[in-house]
Amino acid sequence: MRIDIVSIFPSYFDTLDLSLLGKAKDRGLLDLRVHDLRDATHDRHRTVDDTPTGGGAGMVMKPEPWGEMLDEILLDTDSATDSATGNDPLIIFPSPAGEVFTQRMARELAHEQHLIFGCGRYEGIDQRVFDEYSARGRVRLVSLGDYVLNGGEVAVLAMIEAIGRLLPGVVGNPDSLVEESHEDGLLEYPSYTKPPVWRGREVPPVLLSGNHGAIAAWRHEQSLERTRQVRPDLLEG
Ligand code: 6GU
């Protein structure tokens, strides 16, 4: 998978060199390219924002640097393979006004060939940038949840981690992807390791029974109970 990220804080993404995703990069499973939006400015102050037209508080990101940067990335895209396979790039703008990111969406996005993340700051990006690229291709606004961050960078880090670990070969043991929270619409059951007693607290005896059927049933019941307690919304519909 190829991922391009556009941001005025490219160093936010240095952490993607660490851990599983860093290894995926080294092994060529993930082609990650981070772009500084200010490289697409031409004034001495490398200006990316301006006052909102019509008045109001804060600043809005100007359309020109976004247009120049996104055009350059799209030109540098292998449209021969991408379009022929119906895999033209998908542009994602992180935004609290977008559709909510879920495990289902992560699974969907893990099938894409090429994602482009455009990280806005300030009060947002001039609407015409969304309109322009929606008219030319696929664009989605995606939110992490119902709270406000100062910019899209942290949201994009979270999304890339959720998507990247689903790419074939990134997580060493694919079984570990199956039994985790949200994969079956439930929260994950509690996990234990050795020692069997710690500070007087025992591991539930069923887990030491060797009865795989009983263990699976216990774990499922724990998942259900946890979900009922903290996320009953997941059990509806
Ligand atoms: Cl994707 N961006 C910003 N700025 N704030 C958010 C968000 C995204 N998701 C939740 N809050």
PDB file of C-alpha atoms and ligand atoms in Angstrom:
ATOM      1  CA  MET A   1       0.000   0.000   0.000  1.00  0.00           C
ATOM      2  CA  ARG A   2       1.132   3.528  -0.748  1.00  0.00           C
ATOM      3  CA  ILE A   3       0.261   6.298   1.734  1.00  0.00           C
ATOM      4  CA  ASP A   4       0.960   9.990   1.166  1.00  0.00           C
ATOM      5  CA  ILE A   5       0.486  12.413   4.060  1.00  0.00           C
ATOM      6  CA  VAL A   6       0.301  16.197   3.660  1.00  0.00           C
ATOM      7  CA  SER A   7       0.830  18.263   6.817  1.00  0.00           C
ATOM      8  CA  ILE A   8       2.455  21.446   8.090  1.00  0.00           C
ATOM      9  CA  PHE A   9       3.983  19.290  10.872  1.00  0.00           C
ATOM     10  CA  PRO A  10       5.640  16.428   8.992  1.00  0.00           C
ATOM     11  CA  SER A  11       7.689  15.387  12.040  1.00  0.00           C
ATOM     12  CA  TYR A  12       4.484  14.175  13.746  1.00  0.00           C
ATOM     13  CA  PHE A  13       4.877  11.141  11.493  1.00  0.00           C
ATOM     14  CA  ASP A  14       8.452  10.274  12.542  1.00  0.00           C
ATOM     15  CA  THR A  15       6.956   7.758  14.983  1.00  0.00           C
ATOM     16  CA  LEU A  16       5.740   5.659  12.048  1.00  0.00           C
ATOM     17  CA  ASP A  17       9.360   4.460  11.763  1.00  0.00           C
ATOM     18  CA  LEU A  18       8.926   2.654  15.091  1.00  0.00           C
ATOM     19  CA  SER A  19       7.535  -0.766  15.857  1.00  0.00           C
ATOM     20  CA  LEU A  20       5.380  -2.852  13.520  1.00  0.00           C
ATOM     21  CA  LEU A  21       4.706  -0.146  10.970  1.00  0.00           C
ATOM     22  CA  GLY A  22       8.387   0.789  10.765  1.00  0.00           C
ATOM     23  CA  LYS A  23       9.176  -2.836   9.996  1.00  0.00           C
ATOM     24  CA  ALA A  24       6.419  -2.897   7.390  1.00  0.00           C
ATOM     25  CA  LYS A  25       8.049   0.135   5.748  1.00  0.00           C
ATOM     26  CA  ASP A  26      11.489  -1.492   5.806  1.00  0.00           C
ATOM     27  CA  ARG A  27      10.059  -4.654   4.274  1.00  0.00           C
ATOM     28  CA  GLY A  28       8.374  -2.731   1.470  1.00  0.00           C
ATOM     29  CA  LEU A  29       4.802  -3.548   2.562  1.00  0.00           C
ATOM     30  CA  LEU A  30       4.104   0.117   3.182  1.00  0.00           C
ATOM     31  CA  ASP A  31       5.340   2.943   0.920  1.00  0.00           C
ATOM     32  CA  LEU A  32       4.904   5.971   3.179  1.00  0.00           C
ATOM     33  CA  ARG A  33       5.627   9.494   1.900  1.00  0.00           C
ATOM     34  CA  VAL A  34       5.238  12.566   4.114  1.00  0.00           C
ATOM     35  CA  HIS A  35       4.954  16.001   2.478  1.00  0.00           C
ATOM     36  CA  ASP A  36       5.326  19.451   4.066  1.00  0.00           C
ATOM     37  CA  LEU A  37       2.431  21.604   2.818  1.00  0.00           C
ATOM     38  CA  ARG A  38       4.683  24.670   3.136  1.00  0.00           C
ATOM     39  CA  ASP A  39       6.813  23.290   0.286  1.00  0.00           C
ATOM     40  CA  ALA A  40       3.872  24.201  -1.957  1.00  0.00           C
ATOM     41  CA  THR A  41       3.939  27.905  -0.957  1.00  0.00           C
ATOM     42  CA  HIS A  42       5.856  30.627  -2.794  1.00  0.00           C
ATOM     43  CA  ASP A  43       5.919  33.623  -0.459  1.00  0.00           C
ATOM     44  CA  ARG A  44       8.714  34.468   1.932  1.00  0.00           C
ATOM     45  CA  HIS A  45       6.652  33.490   4.986  1.00  0.00           C
ATOM     46  CA  ARG A  46       5.440  30.202   3.462  1.00  0.00           C
ATOM     47  CA  THR A  47       1.845  31.188   4.275  1.00  0.00           C
ATOM     48  CA  VAL A  48      -0.766  28.409   4.407  1.00  0.00           C
ATOM     49  CA  ASP A  49      -3.682  30.232   6.079  1.00  0.00           C
ATOM     50  CA  ASP A  50      -5.762  33.394   5.804  1.00  0.00           C
ATOM     51  CA  THR A  51      -8.767  35.042   7.467  1.00  0.00           C
ATOM     52  CA  PRO A  52     -12.226  33.506   6.943  1.00  0.00           C
ATOM     53  CA  THR A  53     -14.195  35.139   4.142  1.00  0.00           C
ATOM     54  CA  GLY A  54     -17.421  36.531   5.621  1.00  0.00           C
ATOM     55  CA  GLY A  55     -15.765  37.077   8.982  1.00  0.00           C
ATOM     56  CA  GLY A  56     -15.406  34.997  12.120  1.00  0.00           C
ATOM     57  CA  ALA A  57     -12.731  33.747  14.461  1.00  0.00           C
ATOM     58  CA  GLY A  58      -9.587  31.837  13.584  1.00  0.00           C
ATOM     59  CA  MET A  59      -7.883  31.171  10.283  1.00  0.00           C
ATOM     60  CA  VAL A  60      -8.691  29.006   7.271  1.00  0.00           C
ATOM     61  CA  MET A  61      -6.185  27.059   5.180  1.00  0.00           C
ATOM     62  CA  LYS A  62      -5.741  28.625   1.730  1.00  0.00           C
ATOM     63  CA  PRO A  63      -6.656  26.479  -1.279  1.00  0.00           C
ATOM     64  CA  GLU A  64      -3.589  27.161  -3.480  1.00  0.00           C
ATOM     65  CA  PRO A  65      -0.920  25.211  -1.532  1.00  0.00           C
ATOM     66  CA  TRP A  66      -3.336  22.265  -1.144  1.00  0.00           C
ATOM     67  CA  GLY A  67      -4.082  22.299  -4.870  1.00  0.00           C
ATOM     68  CA  GLU A  68      -0.439  22.404  -5.847  1.00  0.00           C
ATOM     69  CA  MET A  69       0.587  19.650  -3.411  1.00  0.00           C
ATOM     70  CA  LEU A  70      -2.315  17.290  -4.175  1.00  0.00           C
ATOM     71  CA  ASP A  71      -1.895  17.773  -7.956  1.00  0.00           C
ATOM     72  CA  GLU A  72       1.784  16.880  -7.623  1.00  0.00           C
ATOM     73  CA  ILE A  73       1.007  13.703  -5.639  1.00  0.00           C
ATOM     74  CA  LEU A  74      -1.730  12.669  -8.091  1.00  0.00           C
ATOM     75  CA  LEU A  75       0.622  13.242 -11.047  1.00  0.00           C
ATOM     76  CA  ASP A  76       3.255  11.105  -9.373  1.00  0.00           C
ATOM     77  CA  THR A  77       0.683   8.302  -9.036  1.00  0.00           C
ATOM     78  CA  ASP A  78       0.982   5.330 -11.354  1.00  0.00           C
ATOM     79  CA  SER A  79      -2.349   6.001 -13.030  1.00  0.00           C
ATOM     80  CA  ALA A  80      -1.710   3.160 -15.492  1.00  0.00           C
ATOM     81  CA  THR A  81      -1.941   0.498 -12.767  1.00  0.00           C
ATOM     82  CA  ASP A  82      -4.148   2.497 -10.396  1.00  0.00           C
ATOM     83  CA  SER A  83      -6.995   3.393 -12.779  1.00  0.00           C
ATOM     84  CA  ALA A  84      -6.867   0.130 -14.727  1.00  0.00           C
ATOM     85  CA  THR A  85      -7.474  -1.843 -11.542  1.00  0.00           C
ATOM     86  CA  GLY A  86     -10.132   0.606 -10.311  1.00  0.00           C
ATOM     87  CA  ASN A  87      -7.677   1.596  -7.621  1.00  0.00           C
ATOM     88  CA  ASP A  88      -7.378   5.319  -8.129  1.00  0.00           C
ATOM     89  CA  PRO A  89      -6.172   7.041  -4.962  1.00  0.00           C
ATOM     90  CA  LEU A  90      -8.588   7.814  -2.137  1.00  0.00           C
ATOM     91  CA  ILE A  91      -8.073  11.220  -0.511  1.00  0.00           C
ATOM     92  CA  ILE A  92      -8.982  11.339   3.181  1.00  0.00           C
ATOM     93  CA  PHE A  93      -9.342  14.603   5.064  1.00  0.00           C
ATOM     94  CA  PRO A  94      -9.422  14.054   8.845  1.00  0.00           C
ATOM     95  CA  SER A  95     -12.174  16.257  10.222  1.00  0.00           C
ATOM     96  CA  PRO A  96     -14.443  16.279  13.274  1.00  0.00           C
ATOM     97  CA  ALA A  97     -17.202  16.930  10.700  1.00  0.00           C
ATOM     98  CA  GLY A  98     -16.537  13.617   8.923  1.00  0.00           C
ATOM     99  CA  GLU A  99     -17.976  10.083   9.170  1.00  0.00           C
ATOM    100  CA  VAL A 100     -16.713   8.245  12.253  1.00  0.00           C
ATOM    101  CA  PHE A 101     -13.700   5.955  11.803  1.00  0.00           C
ATOM    102  CA  THR A 102     -14.426   2.362  12.861  1.00  0.00           C
ATOM    103  CA  GLN A 103     -12.797  -1.057  12.638  1.00  0.00           C
ATOM    104  CA  ARG A 104     -15.097  -1.725   9.681  1.00  0.00           C
ATOM    105  CA  MET A 105     -13.733   1.350   7.901  1.00  0.00           C
ATOM    106  CA  ALA A 106     -10.150   0.309   8.742  1.00  0.00           C
ATOM    107  CA  ARG A 107     -10.822  -3.102   7.129  1.00  0.00           C
ATOM    108  CA  GLU A 108     -12.292  -1.401   4.064  1.00  0.00           C
ATOM    109  CA  LEU A 109      -9.383   1.030   3.724  1.00  0.00           C
ATOM    110  CA  ALA A 110      -6.821  -1.769   4.135  1.00  0.00           C
ATOM    111  CA  HIS A 111      -7.906  -2.967   0.663  1.00  0.00           C
ATOM    112  CA  GLU A 112      -6.963   0.333  -1.003  1.00  0.00           C
ATOM    113  CA  GLN A 113      -3.801   0.599  -3.114  1.00  0.00           C
ATOM    114  CA  HIS A 114      -3.172   4.274  -2.414  1.00  0.00           C
ATOM    115  CA  LEU A 115      -4.387   6.568   0.373  1.00  0.00           C
ATOM    116  CA  ILE A 116      -3.664  10.296   0.583  1.00  0.00           C
ATOM    117  CA  PHE A 117      -4.231  11.985   3.967  1.00  0.00           C
ATOM    118  CA  GLY A 118      -4.600  15.779   4.004  1.00  0.00           C
ATOM    119  CA  CYS A 119      -4.130  17.116   7.528  1.00  0.00           C
ATOM    120  CA  GLY A 120      -5.913  20.400   8.151  1.00  0.00           C
ATOM    121  CA  ARG A 121      -5.102  22.803  10.997  1.00  0.00           C
ATOM    122  CA  TYR A 122      -6.760  25.997  12.207  1.00  0.00           C
ATOM    123  CA  GLU A 123     -10.501  26.248  11.499  1.00  0.00           C
ATOM    124  CA  GLY A 124     -10.221  23.942   8.492  1.00  0.00           C
ATOM    125  CA  ILE A 125      -9.420  23.970   4.788  1.00  0.00           C
ATOM    126  CA  ASP A 126     -11.156  26.157   2.174  1.00  0.00           C
ATOM    127  CA  GLN A 127     -14.227  24.145   1.048  1.00  0.00           C
ATOM    128  CA  ARG A 128     -13.239  24.434  -2.613  1.00  0.00           C
ATOM    129  CA  VAL A 129     -10.350  21.997  -2.037  1.00  0.00           C
ATOM    130  CA  PHE A 130     -12.869  19.265  -1.086  1.00  0.00           C
ATOM    131  CA  ASP A 131     -15.125  20.252  -3.992  1.00  0.00           C
ATOM    132  CA  GLU A 132     -12.257  20.183  -6.516  1.00  0.00           C
ATOM    133  CA  TYR A 133     -10.959  16.736  -5.576  1.00  0.00           C
ATOM    134  CA  SER A 134     -14.432  15.245  -5.046  1.00  0.00           C
ATOM    135  CA  ALA A 135     -15.206  16.264  -8.628  1.00  0.00           C
ATOM    136  CA  ARG A 136     -11.980  14.631  -9.859  1.00  0.00           C
ATOM    137  CA  GLY A 137     -11.931  11.463  -7.748  1.00  0.00           C
ATOM    138  CA  ARG A 138     -12.736   9.864  -4.418  1.00  0.00           C
ATOM    139  CA  VAL A 139     -12.670  11.997  -1.256  1.00  0.00           C
ATOM    140  CA  ARG A 140     -13.811  11.127   2.285  1.00  0.00           C
ATOM    141  CA  LEU A 141     -13.963  13.239   5.450  1.00  0.00           C
ATOM    142  CA  VAL A 142     -13.217  11.025   8.431  1.00  0.00           C
ATOM    143  CA  SER A 143     -13.449  11.763  12.172  1.00  0.00           C
ATOM    144  CA  LEU A 144     -11.916   9.816  15.061  1.00  0.00           C
ATOM    145  CA  GLY A 145     -14.881  10.524  17.313  1.00  0.00           C
ATOM    146  CA  ASP A 146     -16.968  13.193  18.964  1.00  0.00           C
ATOM    147  CA  TYR A 147     -14.318  15.494  20.365  1.00  0.00           C
ATOM    148  CA  VAL A 148     -12.075  18.210  18.904  1.00  0.00           C
ATOM    149  CA  LEU A 149      -8.339  17.976  18.191  1.00  0.00           C
ATOM    150  CA  ASN A 150      -6.201  20.899  17.074  1.00  0.00           C
ATOM    151  CA  GLY A 151      -5.451  19.293  13.749  1.00  0.00           C
ATOM    152  CA  GLY A 152      -5.667  16.096  11.768  1.00  0.00           C
ATOM    153  CA  GLU A 153      -2.178  14.754  12.511  1.00  0.00           C
ATOM    154  CA  VAL A 154      -2.969  12.699  15.621  1.00  0.00           C
ATOM    155  CA  ALA A 155      -6.128  11.362  13.964  1.00  0.00           C
ATOM    156  CA  VAL A 156      -4.144  10.284  10.895  1.00  0.00           C
ATOM    157  CA  LEU A 157      -1.550   8.524  13.061  1.00  0.00           C
ATOM    158  CA  ALA A 158      -4.354   6.540  14.685  1.00  0.00           C
ATOM    159  CA  MET A 159      -5.983   5.683  11.362  1.00  0.00           C
ATOM    160  CA  ILE A 160      -2.699   4.594   9.760  1.00  0.00           C
ATOM    161  CA  GLU A 161      -1.921   2.353  12.726  1.00  0.00           C
ATOM    162  CA  ALA A 162      -5.381   0.760  12.574  1.00  0.00           C
ATOM    163  CA  ILE A 163      -5.177   0.254   8.794  1.00  0.00           C
ATOM    164  CA  GLY A 164      -1.488  -0.687   8.601  1.00  0.00           C
ATOM    165  CA  ARG A 165      -1.731  -3.579  11.059  1.00  0.00           C
ATOM    166  CA  LEU A 166      -4.418  -5.158   8.853  1.00  0.00           C
ATOM    167  CA  LEU A 167      -2.156  -5.271   5.775  1.00  0.00           C
ATOM    168  CA  PRO A 168      -1.067  -8.817   4.935  1.00  0.00           C
ATOM    169  CA  GLY A 169       2.250  -9.635   6.607  1.00  0.00           C
ATOM    170  CA  VAL A 170       2.388  -6.634   8.964  1.00  0.00           C
ATOM    171  CA  VAL A 171       1.234  -8.452  12.109  1.00  0.00           C
ATOM    172  CA  GLY A 172       3.313 -11.612  12.570  1.00  0.00           C
ATOM    173  CA  ASN A 173       0.501 -13.890  13.765  1.00  0.00           C
ATOM    174  CA  PRO A 174      -2.705 -13.129  11.824  1.00  0.00           C
ATOM    175  CA  ASP A 175      -4.720 -15.082  14.444  1.00  0.00           C
ATOM    176  CA  SER A 176      -4.113 -12.205  16.855  1.00  0.00           C
ATOM    177  CA  LEU A 177      -6.215  -9.985  14.551  1.00  0.00           C
ATOM    178  CA  VAL A 178      -9.255 -12.241  14.813  1.00  0.00           C
ATOM    179  CA  GLU A 179     -10.027 -12.305  18.528  1.00  0.00           C
ATOM    180  CA  GLU A 180      -9.636  -8.647  19.418  1.00  0.00           C
ATOM    181  CA  SER A 181     -12.074  -5.918  20.389  1.00  0.00           C
ATOM    182  CA  HIS A 182     -14.485  -4.859  17.627  1.00  0.00           C
ATOM    183  CA  GLU A 183     -13.588  -7.623  15.183  1.00  0.00           C
ATOM    184  CA  ASP A 184     -16.793  -9.521  16.051  1.00  0.00           C
ATOM    185  CA  GLY A 185     -18.717  -6.432  17.132  1.00  0.00           C
ATOM    186  CA  LEU A 186     -17.913  -7.055  20.820  1.00  0.00           C
ATOM    187  CA  LEU A 187     -15.253  -5.837  23.230  1.00  0.00           C
ATOM    188  CA  GLU A 188     -12.374  -8.186  23.914  1.00  0.00           C
ATOM    189  CA  TYR A 189     -12.474 -10.637  26.825  1.00  0.00           C
ATOM    190  CA  PRO A 190      -9.919 -10.169  29.681  1.00  0.00           C
ATOM    191  CA  SER A 191      -6.470 -11.751  29.204  1.00  0.00           C
ATOM    192  CA  TYR A 192      -4.194 -13.444  31.767  1.00  0.00           C
ATOM    193  CA  THR A 193      -0.682 -14.880  31.808  1.00  0.00           C
ATOM    194  CA  LYS A 194       1.570 -16.478  34.447  1.00  0.00           C
ATOM    195  CA  PRO A 195       1.850 -16.619  37.453  1.00  0.00           C
ATOM    196  CA  PRO A 196      -1.484 -18.336  38.255  1.00  0.00           C
ATOM    197  CA  VAL A 197      -1.710 -16.376  41.528  1.00  0.00           C
ATOM    198  CA  TRP A 198      -0.472 -12.779  41.833  1.00  0.00           C
ATOM    199  CA  ARG A 199      -0.963 -10.764  45.068  1.00  0.00           C
ATOM    200  CA  GLY A 200      -3.595 -13.291  46.060  1.00  0.00           C
ATOM    201  CA  ARG A 201      -5.489 -12.771  42.784  1.00  0.00           C
ATOM    202  CA  GLU A 202      -6.173 -15.993  40.912  1.00  0.00           C
ATOM    203  CA  VAL A 203      -6.436 -16.550  37.183  1.00  0.00           C
ATOM    204  CA  PRO A 204     -10.014 -17.784  36.506  1.00  0.00           C
ATOM    205  CA  PRO A 205      -9.735 -21.587  36.952  1.00  0.00           C
ATOM    206  CA  VAL A 206     -11.489 -22.365  33.640  1.00  0.00           C
ATOM    207  CA  LEU A 207      -8.447 -20.947  31.793  1.00  0.00           C
ATOM    208  CA  LEU A 208      -6.252 -23.569  33.477  1.00  0.00           C
ATOM    209  CA  SER A 209      -8.696 -26.426  32.783  1.00  0.00           C
ATOM    210  CA  GLY A 210      -7.399 -27.354  29.348  1.00  0.00           C
ATOM    211  CA  ASN A 211     -11.049 -27.563  28.205  1.00  0.00           C
ATOM    212  CA  HIS A 212     -10.962 -25.495  25.011  1.00  0.00           C
ATOM    213  CA  GLY A 213     -14.735 -25.519  24.552  1.00  0.00           C
ATOM    214  CA  ALA A 214     -15.319 -24.256  28.099  1.00  0.00           C
ATOM    215  CA  ILE A 215     -12.609 -21.611  27.651  1.00  0.00           C
ATOM    216  CA  ALA A 216     -14.141 -20.336  24.406  1.00  0.00           C
ATOM    217  CA  ALA A 217     -17.605 -20.201  26.019  1.00  0.00           C
ATOM    218  CA  TRP A 218     -16.273 -18.338  29.080  1.00  0.00           C
ATOM    219  CA  ARG A 219     -14.442 -15.800  26.906  1.00  0.00           C
ATOM    220  CA  HIS A 220     -17.528 -15.189  24.791  1.00  0.00           C
ATOM    221  CA  GLU A 221     -19.645 -14.632  27.918  1.00  0.00           C
ATOM    222  CA  GLN A 222     -17.026 -12.181  29.278  1.00  0.00           C
ATOM    223  CA  SER A 223     -17.030 -10.295  25.953  1.00  0.00           C
ATOM    224  CA  LEU A 224     -20.801 -10.043  26.019  1.00  0.00           C
ATOM    225  CA  GLU A 225     -20.884  -8.900  29.648  1.00  0.00           C
ATOM    226  CA  ARG A 226     -18.216  -6.223  29.107  1.00  0.00           C
ATOM    227  CA  THR A 227     -20.006  -4.966  26.030  1.00  0.00           C
ATOM    228  CA  ARG A 228     -23.340  -4.845  27.913  1.00  0.00           C
ATOM    229  CA  GLN A 229     -21.683  -2.902  30.734  1.00  0.00           C
ATOM    230  CA  VAL A 230     -19.699  -0.238  28.840  1.00  0.00           C
ATOM    231  CA  ARG A 231     -20.873  -0.281  25.207  1.00  0.00           C
ATOM    232  CA  PRO A 232     -24.516  -1.407  25.042  1.00  0.00           C
ATOM    233  CA  ASP A 233     -24.799   0.590  21.785  1.00  0.00           C
ATOM    234  CA  LEU A 234     -22.700  -2.116  20.093  1.00  0.00           C
ATOM    235  CA  LEU A 235     -25.355  -4.740  20.873  1.00  0.00           C
ATOM    236  CA  GLU A 236     -28.224  -2.826  19.260  1.00  0.00           C
ATOM    237  CA  GLY A 237     -29.084  -3.447  15.607  1.00  0.00           C
TER     238      GLY A 237
HETATM  239 CL1  6GU B   1     -10.124  13.648  12.266  1.00  0.00          CL
HETATM  240  N1  6GU B   1      -9.692  16.037  13.299  1.00  0.00           N
HETATM  241  C1  6GU B   1      -9.805  16.961  14.260  1.00  0.00           C
HETATM  242  N2  6GU B   1      -9.235  18.147  14.083  1.00  0.00           N
HETATM  243  N3  6GU B   1     -10.457  16.755  15.389  1.00  0.00           N
HETATM  244  C2  6GU B   1     -11.005  15.554  15.536  1.00  0.00           C
HETATM  245  C3  6GU B   1     -10.918  14.537  14.583  1.00  0.00           C
HETATM  246  C4  6GU B   1     -10.243  14.821  13.450  1.00  0.00           C
HETATM  247  N4  6GU B   1     -11.577  13.460  15.031  1.00  0.00           N
HETATM  248  C5  6GU B   1     -12.042  13.789  16.211  1.00  0.00           C
HETATM  249  N5  6GU B   1     -11.701  15.057  16.534  1.00  0.00           N
END
